[in-house]
Short mmCIF file of C-alpha atoms and ligand atoms in Angstrom, two decimals:
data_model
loop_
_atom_site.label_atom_id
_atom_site.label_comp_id
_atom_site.label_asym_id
_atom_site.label_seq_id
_atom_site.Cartn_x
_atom_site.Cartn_y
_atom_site.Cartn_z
CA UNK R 16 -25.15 -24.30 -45.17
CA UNK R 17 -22.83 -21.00 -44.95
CA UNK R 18 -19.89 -21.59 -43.33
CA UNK R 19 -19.86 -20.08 -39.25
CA UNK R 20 -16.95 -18.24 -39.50
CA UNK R 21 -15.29 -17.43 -43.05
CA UNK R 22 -11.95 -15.90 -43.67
CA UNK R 23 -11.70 -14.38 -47.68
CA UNK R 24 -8.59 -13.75 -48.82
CA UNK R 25 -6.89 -12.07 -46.14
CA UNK R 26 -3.94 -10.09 -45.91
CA UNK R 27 -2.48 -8.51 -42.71
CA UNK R 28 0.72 -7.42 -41.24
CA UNK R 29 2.33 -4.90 -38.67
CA UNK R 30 3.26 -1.30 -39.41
CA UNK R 31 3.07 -2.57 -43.38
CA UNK R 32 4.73 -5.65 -42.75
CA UNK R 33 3.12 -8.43 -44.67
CA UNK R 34 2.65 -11.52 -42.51
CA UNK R 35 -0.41 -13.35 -44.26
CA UNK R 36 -0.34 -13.31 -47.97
CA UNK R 37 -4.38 -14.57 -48.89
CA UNK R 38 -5.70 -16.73 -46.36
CA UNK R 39 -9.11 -18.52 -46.93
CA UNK R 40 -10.14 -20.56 -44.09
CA UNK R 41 -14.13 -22.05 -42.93
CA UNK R 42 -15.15 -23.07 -39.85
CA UNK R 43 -18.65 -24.65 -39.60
CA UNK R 44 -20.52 -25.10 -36.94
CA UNK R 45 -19.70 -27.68 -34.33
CA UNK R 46 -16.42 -28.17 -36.09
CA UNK R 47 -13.29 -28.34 -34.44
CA UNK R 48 -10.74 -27.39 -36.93
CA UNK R 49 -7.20 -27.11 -36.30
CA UNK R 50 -4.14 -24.10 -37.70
CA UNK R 51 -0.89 -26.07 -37.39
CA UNK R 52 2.52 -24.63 -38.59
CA UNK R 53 5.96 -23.89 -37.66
CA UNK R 54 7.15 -20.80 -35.19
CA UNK R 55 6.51 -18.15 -37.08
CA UNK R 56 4.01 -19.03 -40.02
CA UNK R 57 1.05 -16.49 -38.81
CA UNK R 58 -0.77 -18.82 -36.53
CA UNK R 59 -1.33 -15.95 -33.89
CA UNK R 60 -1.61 -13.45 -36.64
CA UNK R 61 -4.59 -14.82 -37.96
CA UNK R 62 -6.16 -15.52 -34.78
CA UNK R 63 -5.69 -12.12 -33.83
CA UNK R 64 -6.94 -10.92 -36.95
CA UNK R 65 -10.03 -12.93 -36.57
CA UNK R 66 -11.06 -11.89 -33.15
CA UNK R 67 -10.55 -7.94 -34.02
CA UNK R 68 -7.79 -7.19 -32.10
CA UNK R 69 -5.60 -6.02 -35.53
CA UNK R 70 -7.59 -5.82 -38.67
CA UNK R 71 -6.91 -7.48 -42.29
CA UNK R 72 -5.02 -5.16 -44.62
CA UNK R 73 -7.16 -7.15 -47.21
CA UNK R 74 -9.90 -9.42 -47.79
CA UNK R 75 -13.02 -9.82 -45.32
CA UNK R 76 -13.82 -12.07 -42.38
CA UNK R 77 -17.57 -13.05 -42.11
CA UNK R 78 -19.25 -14.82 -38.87
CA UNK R 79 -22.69 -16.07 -39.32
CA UNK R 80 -23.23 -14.38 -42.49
CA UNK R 81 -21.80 -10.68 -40.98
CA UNK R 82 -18.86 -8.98 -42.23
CA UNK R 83 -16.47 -8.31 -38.84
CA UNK R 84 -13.13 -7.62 -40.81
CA UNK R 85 -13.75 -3.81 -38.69
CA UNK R 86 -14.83 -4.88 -35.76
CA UNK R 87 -12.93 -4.57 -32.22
CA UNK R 88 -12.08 -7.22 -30.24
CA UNK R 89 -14.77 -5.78 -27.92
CA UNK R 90 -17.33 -6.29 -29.97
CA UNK R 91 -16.59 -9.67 -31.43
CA UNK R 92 -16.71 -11.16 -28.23
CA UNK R 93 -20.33 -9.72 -28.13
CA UNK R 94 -20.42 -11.63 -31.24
CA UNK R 95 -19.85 -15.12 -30.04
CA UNK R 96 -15.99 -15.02 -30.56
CA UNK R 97 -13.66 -15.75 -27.72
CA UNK R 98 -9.91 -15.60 -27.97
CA UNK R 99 -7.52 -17.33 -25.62
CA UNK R 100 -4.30 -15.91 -26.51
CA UNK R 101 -1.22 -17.79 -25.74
CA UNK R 102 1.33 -17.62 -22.86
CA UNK R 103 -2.99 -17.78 -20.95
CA UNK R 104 -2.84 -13.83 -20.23
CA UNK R 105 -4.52 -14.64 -16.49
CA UNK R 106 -4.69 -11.56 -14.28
CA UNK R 107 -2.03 -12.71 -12.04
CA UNK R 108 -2.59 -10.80 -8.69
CA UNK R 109 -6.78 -11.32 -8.62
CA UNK R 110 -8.02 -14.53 -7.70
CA UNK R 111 -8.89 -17.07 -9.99
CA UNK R 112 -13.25 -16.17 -9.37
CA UNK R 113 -12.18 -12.85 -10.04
CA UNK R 114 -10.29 -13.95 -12.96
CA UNK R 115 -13.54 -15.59 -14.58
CA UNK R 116 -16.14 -12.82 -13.50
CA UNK R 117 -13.83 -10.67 -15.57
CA UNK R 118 -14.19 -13.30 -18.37
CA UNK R 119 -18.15 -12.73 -18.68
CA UNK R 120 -17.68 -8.56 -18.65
CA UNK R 121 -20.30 -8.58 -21.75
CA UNK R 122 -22.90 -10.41 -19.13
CA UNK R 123 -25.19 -7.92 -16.68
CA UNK R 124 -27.39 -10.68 -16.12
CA UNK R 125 -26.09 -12.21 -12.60
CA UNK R 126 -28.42 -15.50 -12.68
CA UNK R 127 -26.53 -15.88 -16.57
CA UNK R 128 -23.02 -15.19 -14.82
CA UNK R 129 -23.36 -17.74 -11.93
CA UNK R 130 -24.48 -20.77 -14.39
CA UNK R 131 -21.84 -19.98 -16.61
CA UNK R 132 -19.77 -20.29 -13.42
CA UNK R 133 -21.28 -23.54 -12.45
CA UNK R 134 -20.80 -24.85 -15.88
CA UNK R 135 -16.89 -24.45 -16.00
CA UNK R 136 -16.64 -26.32 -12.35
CA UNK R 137 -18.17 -29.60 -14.14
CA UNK R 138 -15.96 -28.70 -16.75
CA UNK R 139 -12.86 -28.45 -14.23
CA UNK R 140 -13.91 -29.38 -10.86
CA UNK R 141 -10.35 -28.62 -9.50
CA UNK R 142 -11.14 -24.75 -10.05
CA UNK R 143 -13.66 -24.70 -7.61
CA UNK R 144 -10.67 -25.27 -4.86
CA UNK R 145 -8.95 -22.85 -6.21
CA UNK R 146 -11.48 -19.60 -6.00
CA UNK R 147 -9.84 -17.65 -4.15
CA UNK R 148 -6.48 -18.15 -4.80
CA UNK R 149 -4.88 -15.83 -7.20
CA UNK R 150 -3.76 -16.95 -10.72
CA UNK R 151 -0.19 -16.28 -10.53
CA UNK R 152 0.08 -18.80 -7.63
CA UNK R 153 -1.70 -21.53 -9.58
CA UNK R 154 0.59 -24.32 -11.56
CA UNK R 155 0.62 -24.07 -15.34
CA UNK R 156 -1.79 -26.64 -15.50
CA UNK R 157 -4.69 -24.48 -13.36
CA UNK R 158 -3.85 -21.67 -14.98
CA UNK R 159 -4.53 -22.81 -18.48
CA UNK R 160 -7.48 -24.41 -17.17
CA UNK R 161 -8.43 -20.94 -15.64
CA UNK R 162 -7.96 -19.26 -19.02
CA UNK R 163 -9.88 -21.98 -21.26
CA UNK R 164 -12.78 -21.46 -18.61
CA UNK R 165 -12.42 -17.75 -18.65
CA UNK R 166 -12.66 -18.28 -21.94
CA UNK R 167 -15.38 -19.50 -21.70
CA UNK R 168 -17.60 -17.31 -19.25
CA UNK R 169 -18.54 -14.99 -22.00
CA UNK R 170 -20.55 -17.52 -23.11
CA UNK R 171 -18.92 -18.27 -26.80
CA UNK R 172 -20.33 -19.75 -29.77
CA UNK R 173 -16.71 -19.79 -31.38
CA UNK R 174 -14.05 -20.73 -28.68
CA UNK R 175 -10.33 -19.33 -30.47
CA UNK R 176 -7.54 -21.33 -28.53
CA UNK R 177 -3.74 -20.44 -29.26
CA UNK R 178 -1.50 -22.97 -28.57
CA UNK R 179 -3.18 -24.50 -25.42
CA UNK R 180 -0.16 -27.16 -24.39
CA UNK R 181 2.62 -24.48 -24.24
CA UNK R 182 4.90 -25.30 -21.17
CA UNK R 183 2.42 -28.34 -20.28
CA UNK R 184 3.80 -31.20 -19.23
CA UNK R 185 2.34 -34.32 -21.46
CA UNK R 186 0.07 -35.62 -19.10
CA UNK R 187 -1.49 -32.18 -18.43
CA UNK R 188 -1.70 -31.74 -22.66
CA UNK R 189 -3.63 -34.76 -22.99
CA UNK R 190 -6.05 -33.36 -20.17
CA UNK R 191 -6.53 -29.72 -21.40
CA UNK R 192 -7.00 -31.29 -25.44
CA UNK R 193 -9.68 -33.70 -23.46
CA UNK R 194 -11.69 -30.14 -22.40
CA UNK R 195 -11.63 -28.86 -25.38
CA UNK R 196 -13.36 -32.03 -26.70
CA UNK R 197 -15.72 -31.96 -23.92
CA UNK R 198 -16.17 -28.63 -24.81
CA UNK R 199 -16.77 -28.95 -28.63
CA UNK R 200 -19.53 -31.62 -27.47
CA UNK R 201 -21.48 -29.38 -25.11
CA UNK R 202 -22.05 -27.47 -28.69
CA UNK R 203 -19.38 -24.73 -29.08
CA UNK R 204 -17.10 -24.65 -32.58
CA UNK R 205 -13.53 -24.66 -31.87
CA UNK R 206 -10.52 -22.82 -33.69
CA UNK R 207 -7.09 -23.68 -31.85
CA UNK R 208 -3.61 -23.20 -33.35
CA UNK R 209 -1.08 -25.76 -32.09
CA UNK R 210 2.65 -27.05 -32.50
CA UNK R 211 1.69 -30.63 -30.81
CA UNK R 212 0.45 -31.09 -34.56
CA UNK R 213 -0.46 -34.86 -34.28
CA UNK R 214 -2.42 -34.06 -30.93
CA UNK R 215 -4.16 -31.25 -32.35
CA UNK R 216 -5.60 -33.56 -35.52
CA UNK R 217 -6.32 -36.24 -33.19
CA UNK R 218 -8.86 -34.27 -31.84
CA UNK R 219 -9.93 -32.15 -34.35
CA UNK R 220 -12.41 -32.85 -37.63
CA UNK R 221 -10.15 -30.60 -40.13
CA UNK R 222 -7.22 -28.76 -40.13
CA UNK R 223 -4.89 -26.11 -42.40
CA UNK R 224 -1.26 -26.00 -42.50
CA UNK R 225 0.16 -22.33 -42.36
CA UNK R 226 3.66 -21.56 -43.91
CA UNK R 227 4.85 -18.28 -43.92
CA UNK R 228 1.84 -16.33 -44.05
CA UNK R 229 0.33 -18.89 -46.64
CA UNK R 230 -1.86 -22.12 -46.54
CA UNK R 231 0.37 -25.07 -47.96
CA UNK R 232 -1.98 -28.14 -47.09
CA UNK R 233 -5.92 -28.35 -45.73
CA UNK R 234 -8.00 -31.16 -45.44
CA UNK R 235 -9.89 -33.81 -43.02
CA UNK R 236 -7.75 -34.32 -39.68
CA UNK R 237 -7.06 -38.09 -41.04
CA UNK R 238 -6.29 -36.89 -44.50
CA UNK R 239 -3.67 -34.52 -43.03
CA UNK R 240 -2.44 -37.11 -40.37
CA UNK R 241 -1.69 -39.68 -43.22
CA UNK R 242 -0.21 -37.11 -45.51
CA UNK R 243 3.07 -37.87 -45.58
CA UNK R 244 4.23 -34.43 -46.06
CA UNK R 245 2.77 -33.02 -43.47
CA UNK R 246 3.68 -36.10 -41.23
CA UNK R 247 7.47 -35.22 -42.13
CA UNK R 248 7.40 -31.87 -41.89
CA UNK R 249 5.43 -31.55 -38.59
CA UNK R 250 5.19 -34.59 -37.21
CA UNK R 251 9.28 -35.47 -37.29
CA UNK R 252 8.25 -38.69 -38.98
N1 LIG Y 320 3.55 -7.39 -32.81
C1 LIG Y 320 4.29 -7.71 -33.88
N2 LIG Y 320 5.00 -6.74 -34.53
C2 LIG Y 320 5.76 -7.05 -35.63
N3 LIG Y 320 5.85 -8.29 -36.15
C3 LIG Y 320 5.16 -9.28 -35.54
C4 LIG Y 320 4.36 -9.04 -34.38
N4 LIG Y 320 3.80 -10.21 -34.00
C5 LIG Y 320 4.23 -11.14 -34.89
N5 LIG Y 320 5.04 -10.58 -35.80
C6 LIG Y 320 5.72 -11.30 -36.92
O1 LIG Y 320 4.74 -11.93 -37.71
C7 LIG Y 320 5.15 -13.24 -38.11
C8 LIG Y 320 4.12 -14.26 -37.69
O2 LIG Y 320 4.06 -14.28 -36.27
P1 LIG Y 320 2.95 -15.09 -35.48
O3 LIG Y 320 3.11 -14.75 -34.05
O4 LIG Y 320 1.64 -14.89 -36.12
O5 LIG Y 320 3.44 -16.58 -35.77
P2 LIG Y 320 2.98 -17.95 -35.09
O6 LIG Y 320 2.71 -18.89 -36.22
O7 LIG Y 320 1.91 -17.72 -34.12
O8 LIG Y 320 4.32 -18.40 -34.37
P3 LIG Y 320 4.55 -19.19 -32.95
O9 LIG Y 320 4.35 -20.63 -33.28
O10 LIG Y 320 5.98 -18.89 -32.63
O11 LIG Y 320 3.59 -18.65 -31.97
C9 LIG Y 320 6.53 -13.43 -37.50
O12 LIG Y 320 7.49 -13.16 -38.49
C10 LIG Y 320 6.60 -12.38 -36.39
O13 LIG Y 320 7.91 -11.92 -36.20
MG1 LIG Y 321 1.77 -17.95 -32.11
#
């Protein structure tokens, strides 16, 4: 079966910059596959380049069989493609509901909108408290659980997660990486880039190492996790 999404060859940069020298990637669906590298490597790059928001210099991205290398962010979440960008990105001064209505802009249907709505509550019950308080008064830990779930309200079929445990304390990481498995299991494919590199492949089925702009390792999760490369070089081991 063809791979959901499908990165060729890409190269991309800013203001003719190279940042990604030929990147090949797959995710298939119901995967959860894992980018792990140092500060630096082209982690966000390639998410960004994936979702539309800059556009490879090179090579082609296809998802579900359709070439999106041109398309704009605003259409690729039409698509099925939802990007969490790091540092979360809430709008701090609206409220967290108006936070996620935001989230499901590419939804008229209002009966769609409110189960979406009632579907990130299970998801994060604590939320629901929090409707109408706005984002920038929320901990780190609510508001990264406001993002993933706004994330979320455009209904995705590929969820794109950048660095998700940024500033989290450990036993908030272990709760947030614990959504995104509950997440992967209620169907949706994940993508995530992450620095907690042994947390990342515990969760996830495969993963690609990114080193300055270029993929150095790939495999299964395990594989990776018992290299011993990648153990010493990202794992401090
Ligand atoms: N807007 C930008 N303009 C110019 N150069 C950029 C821009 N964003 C990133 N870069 C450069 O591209 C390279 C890759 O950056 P990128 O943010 O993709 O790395 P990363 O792997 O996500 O790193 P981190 O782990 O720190 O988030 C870096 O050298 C960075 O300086
Ligand atoms: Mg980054």
């Amino acid at each position: 079966m063809a791979a959901m999404l499908e990165a060729r060859d890409i190269h991309c940069g800013y203001d003719g910059v190279p940042v990604i020298h030929g990147l090949s990637l797959e995710v298939n669906e119901g995967e959860i596959v894992a980018i792990i590298g140092a500060n630096g490597a082209g982690k966000s790059t390639t998410m960004r380049t994936i979702c539309g928001l800059m556009h490879p210099d090179r090579g082609q991205i296809l998802f579900q069989g359709e070439d999106i290398s041109r398309l704009p962010a605003s259409e690729t979440i039409r698509k099925g493609i939802s990007y969490i960008p790091e540092a979360r990105r809430l709008f701090p001064r609206l409220t967290v509901l108006e936070n996620l209505e935001l989230g499901a802009f590419t939804e008229k249907d209002r009966s769609v909108v409110e189960e979406r709505l009632s579907e990130v509550f299970s998801l994060f019950p604590k939320l629901k408290d929090r409707l109408h308080q706005t984002a920038e008064t929320m901990s780190g830990g609510e508001q990264q659980m406001c993002a993933i779930a706004r994330g979320l309200m455009s209904g995705p079929k590929l969820l794109m997660l950048d660095e998700l445990s940024l500033g989290l304390m450990p036993s908030l990481v272990e709760k947030v990486f614990e959504a995104v498995t509950a997440i992967n299991e209620k169907g949706i494919t994940v993508l995530l880039v992450e620095q907690l590199v042994q947390e990342a492949l515990e969760i996830a089925d495969r993963g690609y190492v990114l080193q300055t702009g270029r993929l150095v390792h790939s495999g299964t999760a395990r594989e990776l996790l018992d290299s011993p490369e990648v153990r010493r070089a990202y794992m401090g081991m």
